[in-house]
PDB file of C-alpha atoms in Angstrom:
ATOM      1  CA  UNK G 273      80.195 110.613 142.143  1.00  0.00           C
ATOM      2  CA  UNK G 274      78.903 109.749 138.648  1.00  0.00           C
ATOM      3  CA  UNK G 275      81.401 109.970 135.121  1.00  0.00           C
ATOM      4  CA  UNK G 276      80.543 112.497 132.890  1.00  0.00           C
ATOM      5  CA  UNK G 277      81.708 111.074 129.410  1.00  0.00           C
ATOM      6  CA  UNK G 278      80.518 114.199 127.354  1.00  0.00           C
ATOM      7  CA  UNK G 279      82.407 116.861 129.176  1.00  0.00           C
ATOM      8  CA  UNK G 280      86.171 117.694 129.774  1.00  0.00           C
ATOM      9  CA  UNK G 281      87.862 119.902 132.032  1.00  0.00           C
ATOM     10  CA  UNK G 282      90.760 122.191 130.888  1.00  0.00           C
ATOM     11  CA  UNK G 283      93.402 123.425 133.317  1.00  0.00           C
ATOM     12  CA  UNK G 284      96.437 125.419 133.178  1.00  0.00           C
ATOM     13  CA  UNK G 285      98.690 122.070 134.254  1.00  0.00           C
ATOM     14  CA  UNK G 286      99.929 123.400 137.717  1.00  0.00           C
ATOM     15  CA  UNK G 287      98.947 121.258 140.381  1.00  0.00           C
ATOM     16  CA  UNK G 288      96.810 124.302 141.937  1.00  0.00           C
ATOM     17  CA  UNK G 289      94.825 124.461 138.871  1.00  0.00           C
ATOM     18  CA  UNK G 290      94.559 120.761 139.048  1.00  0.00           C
ATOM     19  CA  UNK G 291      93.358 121.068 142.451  1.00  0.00           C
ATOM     20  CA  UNK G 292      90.669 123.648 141.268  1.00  0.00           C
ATOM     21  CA  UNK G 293      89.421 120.855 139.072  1.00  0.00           C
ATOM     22  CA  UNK G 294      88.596 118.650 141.903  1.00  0.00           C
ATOM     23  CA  UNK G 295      86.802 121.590 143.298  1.00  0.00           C
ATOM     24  CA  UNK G 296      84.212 121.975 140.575  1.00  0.00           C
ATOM     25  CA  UNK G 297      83.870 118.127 140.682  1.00  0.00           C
ATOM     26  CA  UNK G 298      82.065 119.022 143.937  1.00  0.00           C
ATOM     27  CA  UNK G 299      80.428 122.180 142.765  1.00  0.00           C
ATOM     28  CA  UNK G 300      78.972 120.183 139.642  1.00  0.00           C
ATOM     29  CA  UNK G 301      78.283 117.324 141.035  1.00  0.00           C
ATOM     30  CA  UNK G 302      80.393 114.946 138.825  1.00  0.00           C
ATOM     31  CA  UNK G 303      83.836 114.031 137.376  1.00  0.00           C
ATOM     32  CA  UNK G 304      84.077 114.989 133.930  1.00  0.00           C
ATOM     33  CA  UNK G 305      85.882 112.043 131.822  1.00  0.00           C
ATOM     34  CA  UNK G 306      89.070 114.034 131.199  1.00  0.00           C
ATOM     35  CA  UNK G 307      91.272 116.752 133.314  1.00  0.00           C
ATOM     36  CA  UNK G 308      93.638 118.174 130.837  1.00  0.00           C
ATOM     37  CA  UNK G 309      95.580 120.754 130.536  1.00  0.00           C
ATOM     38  CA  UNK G 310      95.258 119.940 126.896  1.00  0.00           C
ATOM     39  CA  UNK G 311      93.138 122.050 124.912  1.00  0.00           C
ATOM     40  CA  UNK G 312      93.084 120.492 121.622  1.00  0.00           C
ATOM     41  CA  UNK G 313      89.922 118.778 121.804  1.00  0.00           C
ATOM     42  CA  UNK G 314      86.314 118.200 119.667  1.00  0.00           C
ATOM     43  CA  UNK G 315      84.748 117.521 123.251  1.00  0.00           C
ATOM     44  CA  UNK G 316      82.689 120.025 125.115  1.00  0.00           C
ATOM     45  CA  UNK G 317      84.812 121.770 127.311  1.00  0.00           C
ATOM     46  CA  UNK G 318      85.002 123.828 130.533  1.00  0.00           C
ATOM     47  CA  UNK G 319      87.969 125.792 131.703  1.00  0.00           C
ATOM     48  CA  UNK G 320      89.052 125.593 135.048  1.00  0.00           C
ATOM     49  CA  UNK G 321      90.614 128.999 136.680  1.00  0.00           C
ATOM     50  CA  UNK G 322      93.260 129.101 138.800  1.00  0.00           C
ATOM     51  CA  UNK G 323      91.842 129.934 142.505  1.00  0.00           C
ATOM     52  CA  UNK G 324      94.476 129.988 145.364  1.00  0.00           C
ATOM     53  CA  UNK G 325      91.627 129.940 147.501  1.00  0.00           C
ATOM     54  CA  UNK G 326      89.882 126.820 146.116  1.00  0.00           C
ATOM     55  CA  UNK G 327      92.919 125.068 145.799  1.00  0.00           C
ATOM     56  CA  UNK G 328      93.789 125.853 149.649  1.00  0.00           C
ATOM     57  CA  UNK G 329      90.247 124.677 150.631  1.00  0.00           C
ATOM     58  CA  UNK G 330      91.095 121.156 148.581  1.00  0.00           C
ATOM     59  CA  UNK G 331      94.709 121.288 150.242  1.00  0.00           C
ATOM     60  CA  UNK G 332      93.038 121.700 153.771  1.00  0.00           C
ATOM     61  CA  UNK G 333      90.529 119.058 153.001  1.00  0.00           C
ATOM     62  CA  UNK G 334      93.426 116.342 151.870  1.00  0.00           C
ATOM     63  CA  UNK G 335      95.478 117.139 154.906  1.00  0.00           C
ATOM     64  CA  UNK G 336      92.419 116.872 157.526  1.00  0.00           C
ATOM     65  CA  UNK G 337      90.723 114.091 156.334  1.00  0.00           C
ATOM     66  CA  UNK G 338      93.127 111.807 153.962  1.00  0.00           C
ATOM     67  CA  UNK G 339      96.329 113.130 155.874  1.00  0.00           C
ATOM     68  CA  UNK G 340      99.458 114.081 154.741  1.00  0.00           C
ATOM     69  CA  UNK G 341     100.792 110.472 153.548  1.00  0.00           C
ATOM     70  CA  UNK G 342      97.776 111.229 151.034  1.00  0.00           C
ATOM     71  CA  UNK G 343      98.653 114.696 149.805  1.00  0.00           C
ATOM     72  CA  UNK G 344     102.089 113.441 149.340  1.00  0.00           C
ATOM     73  CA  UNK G 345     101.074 111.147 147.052  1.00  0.00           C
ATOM     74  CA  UNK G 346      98.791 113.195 144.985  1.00  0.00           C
ATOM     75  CA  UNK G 347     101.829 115.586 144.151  1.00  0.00           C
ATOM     76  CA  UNK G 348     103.559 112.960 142.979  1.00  0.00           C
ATOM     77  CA  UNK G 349     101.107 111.204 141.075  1.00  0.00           C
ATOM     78  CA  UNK G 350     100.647 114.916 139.344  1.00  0.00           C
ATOM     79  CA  UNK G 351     104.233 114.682 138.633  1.00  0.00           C
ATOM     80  CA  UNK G 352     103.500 111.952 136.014  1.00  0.00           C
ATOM     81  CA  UNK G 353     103.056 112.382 132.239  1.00  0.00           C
ATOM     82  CA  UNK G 354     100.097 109.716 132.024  1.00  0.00           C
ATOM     83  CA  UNK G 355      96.993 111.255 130.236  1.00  0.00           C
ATOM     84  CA  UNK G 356      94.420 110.132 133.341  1.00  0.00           C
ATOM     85  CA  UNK G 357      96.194 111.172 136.233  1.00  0.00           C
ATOM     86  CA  UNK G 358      93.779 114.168 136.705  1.00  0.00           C
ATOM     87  CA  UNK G 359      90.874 111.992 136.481  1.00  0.00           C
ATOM     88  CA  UNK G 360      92.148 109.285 139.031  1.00  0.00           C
ATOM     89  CA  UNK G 361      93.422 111.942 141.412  1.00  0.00           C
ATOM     90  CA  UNK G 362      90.219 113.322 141.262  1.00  0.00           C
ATOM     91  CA  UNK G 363      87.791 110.186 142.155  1.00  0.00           C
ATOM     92  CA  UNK G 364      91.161 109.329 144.513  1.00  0.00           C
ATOM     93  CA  UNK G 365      90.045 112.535 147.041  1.00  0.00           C
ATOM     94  CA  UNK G 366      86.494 112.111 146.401  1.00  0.00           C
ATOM     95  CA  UNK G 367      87.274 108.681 148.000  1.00  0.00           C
ATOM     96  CA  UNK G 368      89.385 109.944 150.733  1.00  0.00           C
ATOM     97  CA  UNK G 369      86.329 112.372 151.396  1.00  0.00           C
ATOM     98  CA  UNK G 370      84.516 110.073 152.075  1.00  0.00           C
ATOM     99  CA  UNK G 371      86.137 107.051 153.419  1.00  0.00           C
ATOM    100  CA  UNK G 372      89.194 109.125 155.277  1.00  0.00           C
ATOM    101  CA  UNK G 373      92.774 108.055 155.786  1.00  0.00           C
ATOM    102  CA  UNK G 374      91.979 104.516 154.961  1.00  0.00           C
ATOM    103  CA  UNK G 375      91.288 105.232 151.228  1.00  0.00           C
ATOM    104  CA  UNK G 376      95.221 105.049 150.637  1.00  0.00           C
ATOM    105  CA  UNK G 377      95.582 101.809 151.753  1.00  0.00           C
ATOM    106  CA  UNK G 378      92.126 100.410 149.438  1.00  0.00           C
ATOM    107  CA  UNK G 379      94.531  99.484 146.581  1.00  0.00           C
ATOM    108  CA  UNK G 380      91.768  96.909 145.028  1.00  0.00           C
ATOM    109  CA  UNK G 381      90.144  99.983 144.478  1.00  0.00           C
ATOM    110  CA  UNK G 382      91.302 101.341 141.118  1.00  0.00           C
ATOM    111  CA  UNK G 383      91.885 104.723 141.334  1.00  0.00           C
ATOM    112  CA  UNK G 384      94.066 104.223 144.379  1.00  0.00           C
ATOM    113  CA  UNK G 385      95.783 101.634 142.682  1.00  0.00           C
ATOM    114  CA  UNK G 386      95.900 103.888 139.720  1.00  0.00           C
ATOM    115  CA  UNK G 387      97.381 106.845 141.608  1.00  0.00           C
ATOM    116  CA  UNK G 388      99.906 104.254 143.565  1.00  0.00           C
ATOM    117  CA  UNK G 389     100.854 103.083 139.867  1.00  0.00           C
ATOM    118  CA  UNK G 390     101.525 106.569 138.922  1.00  0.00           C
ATOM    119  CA  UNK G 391     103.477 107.861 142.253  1.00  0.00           C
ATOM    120  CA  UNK G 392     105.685 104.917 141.848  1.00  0.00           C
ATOM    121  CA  UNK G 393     106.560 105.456 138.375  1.00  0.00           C
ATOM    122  CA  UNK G 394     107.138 108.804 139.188  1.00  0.00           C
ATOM    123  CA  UNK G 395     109.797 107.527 142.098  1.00  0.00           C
ATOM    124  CA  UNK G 396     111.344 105.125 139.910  1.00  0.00           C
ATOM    125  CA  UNK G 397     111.694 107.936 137.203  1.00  0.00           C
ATOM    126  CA  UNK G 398     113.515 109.729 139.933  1.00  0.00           C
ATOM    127  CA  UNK G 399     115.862 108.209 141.360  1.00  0.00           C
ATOM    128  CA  UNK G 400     117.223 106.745 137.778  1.00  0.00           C
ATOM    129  CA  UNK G 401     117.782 110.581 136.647  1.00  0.00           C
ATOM    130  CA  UNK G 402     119.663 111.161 140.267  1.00  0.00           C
ATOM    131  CA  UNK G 403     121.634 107.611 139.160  1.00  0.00           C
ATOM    132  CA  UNK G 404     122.541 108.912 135.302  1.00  0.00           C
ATOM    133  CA  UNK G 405     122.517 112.148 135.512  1.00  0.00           C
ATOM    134  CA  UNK G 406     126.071 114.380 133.998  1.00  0.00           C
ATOM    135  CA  UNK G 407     126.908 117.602 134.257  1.00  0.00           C
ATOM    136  CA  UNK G 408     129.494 119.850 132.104  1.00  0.00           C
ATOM    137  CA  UNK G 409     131.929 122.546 133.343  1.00  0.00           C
ATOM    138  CA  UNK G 410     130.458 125.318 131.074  1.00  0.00           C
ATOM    139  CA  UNK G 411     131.224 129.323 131.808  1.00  0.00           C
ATOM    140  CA  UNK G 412     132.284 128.355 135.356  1.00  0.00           C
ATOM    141  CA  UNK G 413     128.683 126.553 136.127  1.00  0.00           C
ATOM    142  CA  UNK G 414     128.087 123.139 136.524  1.00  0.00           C
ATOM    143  CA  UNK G 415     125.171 122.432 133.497  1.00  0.00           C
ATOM    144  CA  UNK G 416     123.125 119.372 132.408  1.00  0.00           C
ATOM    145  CA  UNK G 417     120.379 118.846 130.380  1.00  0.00           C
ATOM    146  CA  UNK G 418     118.067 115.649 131.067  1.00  0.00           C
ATOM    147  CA  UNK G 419     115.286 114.223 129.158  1.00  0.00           C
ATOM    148  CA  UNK G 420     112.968 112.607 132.042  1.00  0.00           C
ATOM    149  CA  UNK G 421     109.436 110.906 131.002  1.00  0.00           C
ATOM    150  CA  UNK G 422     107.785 112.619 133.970  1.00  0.00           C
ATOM    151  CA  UNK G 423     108.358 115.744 135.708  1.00  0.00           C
ATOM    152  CA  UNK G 424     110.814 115.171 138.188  1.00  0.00           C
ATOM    153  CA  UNK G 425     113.196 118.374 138.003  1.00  0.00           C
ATOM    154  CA  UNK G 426     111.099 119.682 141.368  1.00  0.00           C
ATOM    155  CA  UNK G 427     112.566 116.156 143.189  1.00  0.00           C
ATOM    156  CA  UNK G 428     115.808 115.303 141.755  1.00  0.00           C
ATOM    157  CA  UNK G 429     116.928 119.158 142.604  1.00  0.00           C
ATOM    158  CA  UNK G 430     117.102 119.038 146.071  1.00  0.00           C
ATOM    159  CA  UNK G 431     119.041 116.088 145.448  1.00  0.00           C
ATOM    160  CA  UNK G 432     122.014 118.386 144.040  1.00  0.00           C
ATOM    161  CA  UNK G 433     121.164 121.058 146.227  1.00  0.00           C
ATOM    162  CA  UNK G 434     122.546 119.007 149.029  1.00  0.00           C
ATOM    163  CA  UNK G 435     125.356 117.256 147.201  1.00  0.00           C
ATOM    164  CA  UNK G 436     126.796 120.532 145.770  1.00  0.00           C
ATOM    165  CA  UNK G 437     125.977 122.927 148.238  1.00  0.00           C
ATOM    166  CA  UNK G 438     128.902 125.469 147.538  1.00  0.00           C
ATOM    167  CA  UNK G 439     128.543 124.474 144.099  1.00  0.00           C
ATOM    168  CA  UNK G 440     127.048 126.858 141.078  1.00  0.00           C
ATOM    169  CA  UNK G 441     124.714 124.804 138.544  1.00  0.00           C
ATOM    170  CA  UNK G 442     121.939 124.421 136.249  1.00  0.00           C
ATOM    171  CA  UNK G 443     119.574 121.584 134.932  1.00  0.00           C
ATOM    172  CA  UNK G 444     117.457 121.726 132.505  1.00  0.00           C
ATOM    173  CA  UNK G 445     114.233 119.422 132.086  1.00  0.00           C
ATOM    174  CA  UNK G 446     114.114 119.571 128.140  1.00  0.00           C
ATOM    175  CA  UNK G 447     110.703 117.699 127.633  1.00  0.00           C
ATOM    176  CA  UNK G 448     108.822 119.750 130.443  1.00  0.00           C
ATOM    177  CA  UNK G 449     110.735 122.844 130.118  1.00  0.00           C
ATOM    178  CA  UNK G 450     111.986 123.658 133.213  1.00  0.00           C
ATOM    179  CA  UNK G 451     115.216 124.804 134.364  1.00  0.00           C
ATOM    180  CA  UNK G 452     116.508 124.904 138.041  1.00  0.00           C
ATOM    181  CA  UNK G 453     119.213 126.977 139.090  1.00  0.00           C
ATOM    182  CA  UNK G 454     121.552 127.076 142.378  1.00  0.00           C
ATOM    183  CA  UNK G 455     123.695 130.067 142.723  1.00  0.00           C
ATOM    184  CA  UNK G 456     124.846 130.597 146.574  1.00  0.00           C
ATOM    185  CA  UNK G 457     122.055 131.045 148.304  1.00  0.00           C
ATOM    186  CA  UNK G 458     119.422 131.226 145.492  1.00  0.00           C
ATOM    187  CA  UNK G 459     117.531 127.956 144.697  1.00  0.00           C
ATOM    188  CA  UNK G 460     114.664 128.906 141.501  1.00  0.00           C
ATOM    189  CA  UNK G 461     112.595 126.525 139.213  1.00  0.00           C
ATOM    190  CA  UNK G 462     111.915 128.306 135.999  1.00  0.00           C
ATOM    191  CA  UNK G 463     109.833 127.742 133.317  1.00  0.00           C
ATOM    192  CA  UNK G 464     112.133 128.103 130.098  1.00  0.00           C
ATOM    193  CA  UNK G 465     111.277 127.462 127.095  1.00  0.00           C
ATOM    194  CA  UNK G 466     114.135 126.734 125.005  1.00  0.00           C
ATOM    195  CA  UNK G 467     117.706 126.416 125.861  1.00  0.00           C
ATOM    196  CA  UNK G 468     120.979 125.301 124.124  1.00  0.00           C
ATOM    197  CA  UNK G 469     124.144 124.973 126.731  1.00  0.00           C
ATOM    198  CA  UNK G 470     127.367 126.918 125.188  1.00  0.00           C
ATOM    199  CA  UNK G 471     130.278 125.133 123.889  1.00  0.00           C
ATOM    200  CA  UNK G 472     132.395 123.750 126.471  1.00  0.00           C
ATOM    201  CA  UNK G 473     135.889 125.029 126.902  1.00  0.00           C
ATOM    202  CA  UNK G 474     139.112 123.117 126.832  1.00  0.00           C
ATOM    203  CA  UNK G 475     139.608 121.658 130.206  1.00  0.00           C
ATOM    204  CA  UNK G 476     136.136 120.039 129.917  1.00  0.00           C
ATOM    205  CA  UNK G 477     137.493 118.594 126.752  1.00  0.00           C
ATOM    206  CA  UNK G 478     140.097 116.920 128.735  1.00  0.00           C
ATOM    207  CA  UNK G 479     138.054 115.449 131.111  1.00  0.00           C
ATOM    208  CA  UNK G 480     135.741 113.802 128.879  1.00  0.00           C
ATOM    209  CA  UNK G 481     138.555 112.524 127.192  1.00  0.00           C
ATOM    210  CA  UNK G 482     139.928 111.208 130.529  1.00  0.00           C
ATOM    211  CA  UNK G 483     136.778 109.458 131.092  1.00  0.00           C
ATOM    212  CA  UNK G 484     136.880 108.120 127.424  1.00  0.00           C
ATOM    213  CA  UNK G 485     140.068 106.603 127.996  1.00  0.00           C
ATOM    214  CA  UNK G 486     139.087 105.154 131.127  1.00  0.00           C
ATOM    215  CA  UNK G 487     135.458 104.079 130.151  1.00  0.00           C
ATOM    216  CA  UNK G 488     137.525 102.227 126.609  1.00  0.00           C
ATOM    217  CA  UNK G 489     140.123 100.713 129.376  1.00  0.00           C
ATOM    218  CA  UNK G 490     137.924  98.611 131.986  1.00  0.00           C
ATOM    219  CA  UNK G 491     136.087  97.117 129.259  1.00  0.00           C
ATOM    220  CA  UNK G 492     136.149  93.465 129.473  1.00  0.00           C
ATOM    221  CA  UNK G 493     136.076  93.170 125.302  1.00  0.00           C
ATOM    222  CA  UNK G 494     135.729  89.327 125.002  1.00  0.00           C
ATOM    223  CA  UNK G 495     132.601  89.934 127.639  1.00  0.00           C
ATOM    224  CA  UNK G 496     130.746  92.993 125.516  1.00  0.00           C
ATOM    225  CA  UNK G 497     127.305  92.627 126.088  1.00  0.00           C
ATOM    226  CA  UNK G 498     124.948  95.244 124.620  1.00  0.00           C
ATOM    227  CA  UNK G 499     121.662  93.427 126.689  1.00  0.00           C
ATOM    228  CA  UNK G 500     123.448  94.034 129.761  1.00  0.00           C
ATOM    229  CA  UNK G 501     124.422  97.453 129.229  1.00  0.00           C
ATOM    230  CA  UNK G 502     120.830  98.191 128.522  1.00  0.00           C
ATOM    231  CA  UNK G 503     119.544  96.590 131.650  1.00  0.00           C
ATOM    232  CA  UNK G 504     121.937  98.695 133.516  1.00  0.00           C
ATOM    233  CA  UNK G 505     120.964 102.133 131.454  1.00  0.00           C
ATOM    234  CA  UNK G 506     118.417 102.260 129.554  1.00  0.00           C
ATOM    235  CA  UNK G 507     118.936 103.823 126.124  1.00  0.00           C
ATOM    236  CA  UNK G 508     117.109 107.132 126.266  1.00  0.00           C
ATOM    237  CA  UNK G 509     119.670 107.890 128.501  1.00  0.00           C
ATOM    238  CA  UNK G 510     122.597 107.058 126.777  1.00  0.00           C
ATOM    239  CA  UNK G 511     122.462 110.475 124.647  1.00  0.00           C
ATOM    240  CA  UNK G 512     122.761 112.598 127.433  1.00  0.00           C
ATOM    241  CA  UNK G 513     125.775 110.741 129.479  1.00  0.00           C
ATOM    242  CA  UNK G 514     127.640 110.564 126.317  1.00  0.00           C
ATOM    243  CA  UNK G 515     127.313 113.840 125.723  1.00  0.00           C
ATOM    244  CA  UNK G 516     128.362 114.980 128.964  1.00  0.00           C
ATOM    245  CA  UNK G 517     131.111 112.145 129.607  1.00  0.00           C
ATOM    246  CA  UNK G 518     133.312 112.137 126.350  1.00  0.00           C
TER     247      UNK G 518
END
């Protein structure tokens, strides 16, 4: 199916909507050059609606021809944050329509390889956010707020689900601006668009003080080593476990 460079397609960012988009790649006969849910653009656009229907018929289509290791990987390749994932998921099921199960395996192929690239850096993104991740005693909830480069809230969640089962909490993605909250039996992803945790009380002061003391007592001074550190945790996370370790 044929690139065309003059014409972008708009969608509302969920991965239905995305999935509409690779309908009207059939029903027009061509991928457009972008799939964005961006709309500030000089290029001629179209704007994709949301069909449940449509995006079942692309769902069914995945699962029966690509199978299911395919689908998987699509909705975690729409996970990432990179600006041509809608485009290479696109020509990725075109492929898979045509070639079938095989096409996930045709990694010198590059929008497989593309779409591989992004599910992995997805993964990656992950499990480092399950590794660093700190929560604060606040109101009688367990609350963190993280800072991921791709949208993993919907996989690191389960994650905590499973650790804290008996457990109240509530993260926060603040780049994507999501929120997901487990209360009892009640599990909910949320859109949110701004939030601020309250001020923690005094016995999480103590803590973090505990930990301070701790942290400042293992140390090793004559081996300090900042590269290290870094290697270990990056430093866009540092913020974050700081905040929710002193």
């Amino acid at each position: 199916m044929k690139i065309r460079e003059d014409v972008i397609y708009v969608y509302d960012g969920s991965y239905n909507g995305l999935l509409c988009a690779v309908f009207n790649c059939y029903t027009d006969k061509f991928i457009p050059s972008e799939i964005t849910d961006r709309r500030d653009t000089l290029l001629t656009c179209r704007y994709i609606d949301t069909d449940k229907d449509k995006a079942r018929r692309v769902t069914r289509g995945i699962r029966s021809v690509m199978g299911k290791d395919a689908e998987h990987l699509i909705k975690k390749a729409y996970l990432s944050d990179f600006d041509d994932k809608g485009v290479a998921i696109a020509q990725f099921v075109v492929l898979g329509m045509k070639e079938g199960a095989k096409a996930i395996n045709m990694l010198a192929t590059p929008c497989v390889d593309r779409v591989h690239r992004m599910a992995k850096a997805v993964g990656n993104e992950t499990h480092r956010n399950i590794e660093f991740i700190r929560f604060s005693e606040i109101n009688g909830a367990l609350v963190s707020v993280i800072q991921p480069t791709h949208s993993v809230l919907p996989l690191i969640a389960p994650h905590f689900v499973s650790r804290f089962p008996c457990e109240k909490f509530f993260i926060y993605d603040k780049v994507h601006k999501q929120g997901f909250i487990h209360d009892g039996g009640r599990d909910e992803l949320l859109s949110i668009e701004g939030f601020e945790p309250d001020a923690h009380g005094e016995e999480e002061e103590k803590y973090r003080n505990l930990w301070q003391v701790f942290y400042d007592a293992i140390e090793i001074k004559p081996r300090h080593n900042d590269r290290c550190r870094l290697n270990h945790m990056p430093l866009r996370f540092w913020e974050d476990f700081m905040k929710a370790s002193r």
